PDB file of C-alpha atoms in Angstrom:
ATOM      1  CA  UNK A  12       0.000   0.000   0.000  1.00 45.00           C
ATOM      2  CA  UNK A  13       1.369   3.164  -0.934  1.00 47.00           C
ATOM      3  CA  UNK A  14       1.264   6.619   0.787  1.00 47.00           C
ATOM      4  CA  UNK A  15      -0.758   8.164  -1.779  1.00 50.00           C
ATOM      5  CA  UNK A  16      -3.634   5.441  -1.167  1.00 49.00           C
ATOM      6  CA  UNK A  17      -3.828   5.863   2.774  1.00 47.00           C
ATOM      7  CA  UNK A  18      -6.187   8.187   3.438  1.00 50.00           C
ATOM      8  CA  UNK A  19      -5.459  10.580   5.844  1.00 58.00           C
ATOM      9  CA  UNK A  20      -6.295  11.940   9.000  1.00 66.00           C
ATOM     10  CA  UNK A  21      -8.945  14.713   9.411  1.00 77.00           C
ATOM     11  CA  UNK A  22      -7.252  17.780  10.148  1.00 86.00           C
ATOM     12  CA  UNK A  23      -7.168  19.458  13.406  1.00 84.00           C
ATOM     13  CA  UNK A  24      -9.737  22.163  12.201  1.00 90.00           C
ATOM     14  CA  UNK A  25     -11.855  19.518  10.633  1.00 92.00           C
ATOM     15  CA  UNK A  26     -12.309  17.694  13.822  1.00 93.00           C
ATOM     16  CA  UNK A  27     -12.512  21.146  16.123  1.00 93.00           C
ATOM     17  CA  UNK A  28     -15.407  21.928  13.775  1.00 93.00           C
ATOM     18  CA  UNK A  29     -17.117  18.335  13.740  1.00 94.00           C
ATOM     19  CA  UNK A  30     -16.838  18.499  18.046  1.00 94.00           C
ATOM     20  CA  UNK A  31     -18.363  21.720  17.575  1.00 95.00           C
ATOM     21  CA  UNK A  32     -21.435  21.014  15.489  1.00 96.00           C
ATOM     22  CA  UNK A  33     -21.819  18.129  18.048  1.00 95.00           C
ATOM     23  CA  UNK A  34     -21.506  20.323  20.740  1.00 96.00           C
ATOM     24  CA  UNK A  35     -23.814  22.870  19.640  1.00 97.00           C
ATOM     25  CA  UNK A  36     -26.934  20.530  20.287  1.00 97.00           C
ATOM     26  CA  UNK A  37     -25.779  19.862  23.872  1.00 97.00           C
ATOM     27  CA  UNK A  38     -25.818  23.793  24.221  1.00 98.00           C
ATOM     28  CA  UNK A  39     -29.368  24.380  22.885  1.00 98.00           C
ATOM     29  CA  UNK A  40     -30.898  21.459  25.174  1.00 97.00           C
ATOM     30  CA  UNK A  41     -29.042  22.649  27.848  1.00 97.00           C
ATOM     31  CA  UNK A  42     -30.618  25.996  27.309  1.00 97.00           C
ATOM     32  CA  UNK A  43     -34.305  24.567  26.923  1.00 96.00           C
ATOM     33  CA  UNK A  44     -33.985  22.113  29.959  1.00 95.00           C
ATOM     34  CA  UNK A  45     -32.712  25.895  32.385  1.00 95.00           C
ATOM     35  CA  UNK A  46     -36.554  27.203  30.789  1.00 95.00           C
ATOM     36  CA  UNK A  47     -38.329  23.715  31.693  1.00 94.00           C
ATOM     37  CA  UNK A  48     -36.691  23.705  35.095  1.00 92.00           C
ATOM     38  CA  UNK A  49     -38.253  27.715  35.445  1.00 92.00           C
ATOM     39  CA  UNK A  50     -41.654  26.795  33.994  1.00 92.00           C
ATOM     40  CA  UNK A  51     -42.193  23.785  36.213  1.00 83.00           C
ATOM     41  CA  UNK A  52     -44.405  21.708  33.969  1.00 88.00           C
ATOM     42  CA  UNK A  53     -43.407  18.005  34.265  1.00 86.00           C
ATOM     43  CA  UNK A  54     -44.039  16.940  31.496  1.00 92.00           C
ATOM     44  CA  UNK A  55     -41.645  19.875  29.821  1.00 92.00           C
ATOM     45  CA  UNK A  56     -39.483  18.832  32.214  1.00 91.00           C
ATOM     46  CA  UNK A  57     -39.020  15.559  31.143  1.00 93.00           C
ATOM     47  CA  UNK A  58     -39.037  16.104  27.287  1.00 95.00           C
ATOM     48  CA  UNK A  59     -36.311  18.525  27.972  1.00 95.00           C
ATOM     49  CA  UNK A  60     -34.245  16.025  30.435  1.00 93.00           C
ATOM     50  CA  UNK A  61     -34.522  13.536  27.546  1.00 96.00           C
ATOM     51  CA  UNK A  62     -33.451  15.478  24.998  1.00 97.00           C
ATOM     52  CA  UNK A  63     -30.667  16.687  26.642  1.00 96.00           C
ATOM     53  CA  UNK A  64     -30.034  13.091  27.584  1.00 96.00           C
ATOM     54  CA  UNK A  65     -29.974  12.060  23.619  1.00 97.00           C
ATOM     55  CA  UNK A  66     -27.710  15.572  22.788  1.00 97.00           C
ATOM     56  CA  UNK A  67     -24.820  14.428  25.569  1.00 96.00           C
ATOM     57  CA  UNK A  68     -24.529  11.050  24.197  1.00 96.00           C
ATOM     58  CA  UNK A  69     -24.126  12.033  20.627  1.00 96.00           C
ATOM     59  CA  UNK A  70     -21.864  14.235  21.572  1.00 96.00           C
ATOM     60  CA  UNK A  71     -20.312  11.996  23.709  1.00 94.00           C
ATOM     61  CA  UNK A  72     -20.285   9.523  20.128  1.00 95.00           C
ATOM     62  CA  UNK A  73     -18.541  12.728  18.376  1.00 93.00           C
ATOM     63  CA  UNK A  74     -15.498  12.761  20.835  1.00 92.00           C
ATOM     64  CA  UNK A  75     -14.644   8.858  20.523  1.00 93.00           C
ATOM     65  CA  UNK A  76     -13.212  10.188  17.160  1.00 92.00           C
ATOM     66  CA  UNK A  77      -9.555   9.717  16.867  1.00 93.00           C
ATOM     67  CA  UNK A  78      -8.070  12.678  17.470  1.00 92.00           C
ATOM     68  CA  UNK A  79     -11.547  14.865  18.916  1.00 92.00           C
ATOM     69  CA  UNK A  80      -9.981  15.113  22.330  1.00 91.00           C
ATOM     70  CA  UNK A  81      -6.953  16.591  21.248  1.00 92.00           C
ATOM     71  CA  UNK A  82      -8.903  18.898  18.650  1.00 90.00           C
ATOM     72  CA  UNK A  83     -10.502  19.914  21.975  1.00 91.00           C
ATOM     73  CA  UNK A  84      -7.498  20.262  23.894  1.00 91.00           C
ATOM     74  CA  UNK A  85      -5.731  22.823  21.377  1.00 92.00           C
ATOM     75  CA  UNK A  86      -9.084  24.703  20.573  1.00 91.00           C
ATOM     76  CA  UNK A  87      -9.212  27.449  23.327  1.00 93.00           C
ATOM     77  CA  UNK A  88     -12.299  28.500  22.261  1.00 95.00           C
ATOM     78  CA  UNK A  89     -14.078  25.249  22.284  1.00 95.00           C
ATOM     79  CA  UNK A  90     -12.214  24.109  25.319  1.00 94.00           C
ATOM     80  CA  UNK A  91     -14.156  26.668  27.239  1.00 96.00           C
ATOM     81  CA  UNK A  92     -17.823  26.104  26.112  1.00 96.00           C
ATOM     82  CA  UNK A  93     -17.063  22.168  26.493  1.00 95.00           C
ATOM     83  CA  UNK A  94     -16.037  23.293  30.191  1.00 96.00           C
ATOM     84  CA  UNK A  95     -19.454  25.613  30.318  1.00 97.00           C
ATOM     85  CA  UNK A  96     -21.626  23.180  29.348  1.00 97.00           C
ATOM     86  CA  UNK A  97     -20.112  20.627  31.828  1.00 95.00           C
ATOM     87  CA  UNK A  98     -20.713  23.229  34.395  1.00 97.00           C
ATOM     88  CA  UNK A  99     -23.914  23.850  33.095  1.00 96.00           C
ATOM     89  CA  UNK A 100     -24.813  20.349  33.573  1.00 95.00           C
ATOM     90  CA  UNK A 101     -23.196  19.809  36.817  1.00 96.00           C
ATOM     91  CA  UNK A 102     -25.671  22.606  37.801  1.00 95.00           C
ATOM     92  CA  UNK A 103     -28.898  21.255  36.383  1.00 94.00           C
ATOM     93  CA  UNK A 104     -27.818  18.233  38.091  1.00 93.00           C
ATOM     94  CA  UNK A 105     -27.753  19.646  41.538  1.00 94.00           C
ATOM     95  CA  UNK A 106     -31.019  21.629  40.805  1.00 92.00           C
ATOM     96  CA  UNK A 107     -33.143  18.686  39.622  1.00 89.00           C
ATOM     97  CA  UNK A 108     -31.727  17.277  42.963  1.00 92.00           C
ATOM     98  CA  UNK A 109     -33.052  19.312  45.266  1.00 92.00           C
ATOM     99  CA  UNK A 110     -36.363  19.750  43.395  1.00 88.00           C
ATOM    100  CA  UNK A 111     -36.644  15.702  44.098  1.00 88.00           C
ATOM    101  CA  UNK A 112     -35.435  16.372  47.760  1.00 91.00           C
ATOM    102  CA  UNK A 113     -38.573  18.725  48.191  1.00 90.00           C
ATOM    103  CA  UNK A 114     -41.083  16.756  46.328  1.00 86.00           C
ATOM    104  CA  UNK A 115     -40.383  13.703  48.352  1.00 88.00           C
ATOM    105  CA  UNK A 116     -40.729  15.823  51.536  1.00 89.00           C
ATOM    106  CA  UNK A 117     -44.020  17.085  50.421  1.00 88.00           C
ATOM    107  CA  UNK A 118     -45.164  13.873  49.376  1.00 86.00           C
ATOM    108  CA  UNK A 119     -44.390  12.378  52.846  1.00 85.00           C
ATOM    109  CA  UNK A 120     -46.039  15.324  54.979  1.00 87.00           C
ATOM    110  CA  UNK A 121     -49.702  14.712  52.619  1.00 87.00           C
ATOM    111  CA  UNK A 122     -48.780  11.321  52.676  1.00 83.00           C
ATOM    112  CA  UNK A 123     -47.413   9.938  55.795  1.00 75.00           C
ATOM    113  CA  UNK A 124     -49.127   6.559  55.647  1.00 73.00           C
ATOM    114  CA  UNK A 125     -47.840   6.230  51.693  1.00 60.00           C
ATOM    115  CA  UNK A 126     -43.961   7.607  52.578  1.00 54.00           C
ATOM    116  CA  UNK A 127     -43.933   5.082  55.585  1.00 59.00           C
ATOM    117  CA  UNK A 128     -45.105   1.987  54.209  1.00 62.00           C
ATOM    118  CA  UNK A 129     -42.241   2.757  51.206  1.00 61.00           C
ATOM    119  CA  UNK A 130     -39.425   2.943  54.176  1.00 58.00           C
ATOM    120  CA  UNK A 131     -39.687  -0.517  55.510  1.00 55.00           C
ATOM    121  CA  UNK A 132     -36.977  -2.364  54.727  1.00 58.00           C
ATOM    122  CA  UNK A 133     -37.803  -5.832  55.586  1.00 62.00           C
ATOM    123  CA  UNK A 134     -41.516  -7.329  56.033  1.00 57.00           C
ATOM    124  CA  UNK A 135     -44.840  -6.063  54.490  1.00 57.00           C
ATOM    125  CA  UNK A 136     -44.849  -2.724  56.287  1.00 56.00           C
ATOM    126  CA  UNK A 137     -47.573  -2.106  58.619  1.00 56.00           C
ATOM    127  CA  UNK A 138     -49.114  -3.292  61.806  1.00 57.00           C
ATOM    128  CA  UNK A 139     -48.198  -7.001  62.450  1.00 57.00           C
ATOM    129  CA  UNK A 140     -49.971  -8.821  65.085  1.00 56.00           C
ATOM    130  CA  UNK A 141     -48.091 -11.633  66.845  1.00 55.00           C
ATOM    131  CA  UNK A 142     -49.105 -15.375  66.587  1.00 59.00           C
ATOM    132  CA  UNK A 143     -48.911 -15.154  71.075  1.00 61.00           C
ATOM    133  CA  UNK A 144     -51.072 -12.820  71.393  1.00 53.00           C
TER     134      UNK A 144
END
């Protein structure tokens, strides 16, 4: 095989801009799921969460290219708005955590009886009379 017929590897710009268009996606969902988390409908909410779920792992997909990390890595630019959106994530993260931390509480305080009987960790839950008496 000669060195004319290898073909040969993407350039450093080619794969900056490929991570980039990848990237962009991951940006816009982020985006929408910040307005779903304001707006408070659930079922937004989830669409959002799922979407943004399906933009990471392509994007995820685009850097398992040979040679995307390191198109990263010398990209200032698009170093800093992969770092963003990981922030940006990390946050939504935490938020979406704390809005489950406050929904269970509320469930538990109009629902005692409900949040008990899921606590129990071994039996049926509930009163249990003994077989003595």
């Amino acid at each position: 095989m000669t060195a004319a017929s290898t073909p040969a590897a993407p350039s450093a710009e080619r794969l900056q801009a490929f991570v980039a268009q990848g990237l962009a996606p991951v940006e816009v969902q982020l985006a929408a799921m910040a307005e779903a988390m304001v707006s408070g409908h659930p079922d937004g909410l989830q669409a959002a969460a799922t979407a943004l779920r399906n933009a990471a792992a392509d994007f995820s997909r685009c850097l398992d290219v040979p040679g995307a990390a390191q198109a990263v890595a010398a990209c200032s630019p698009l170093q800093a708005r992969v770092r963003q959106a990981g922030t940006a994530l990390a946050q939504h993260r935490t938020q979406m955590a704390r809005r489950m931390a406050i929904v269970d509480r509320a469930v538990a305080s109009l629902l005692p009886d409900v949040a008990a009987k899921k606590a129990v960790t071994y039996g049926a839950g509930g009163a249990m009379r003994s077989r003595f008496g």
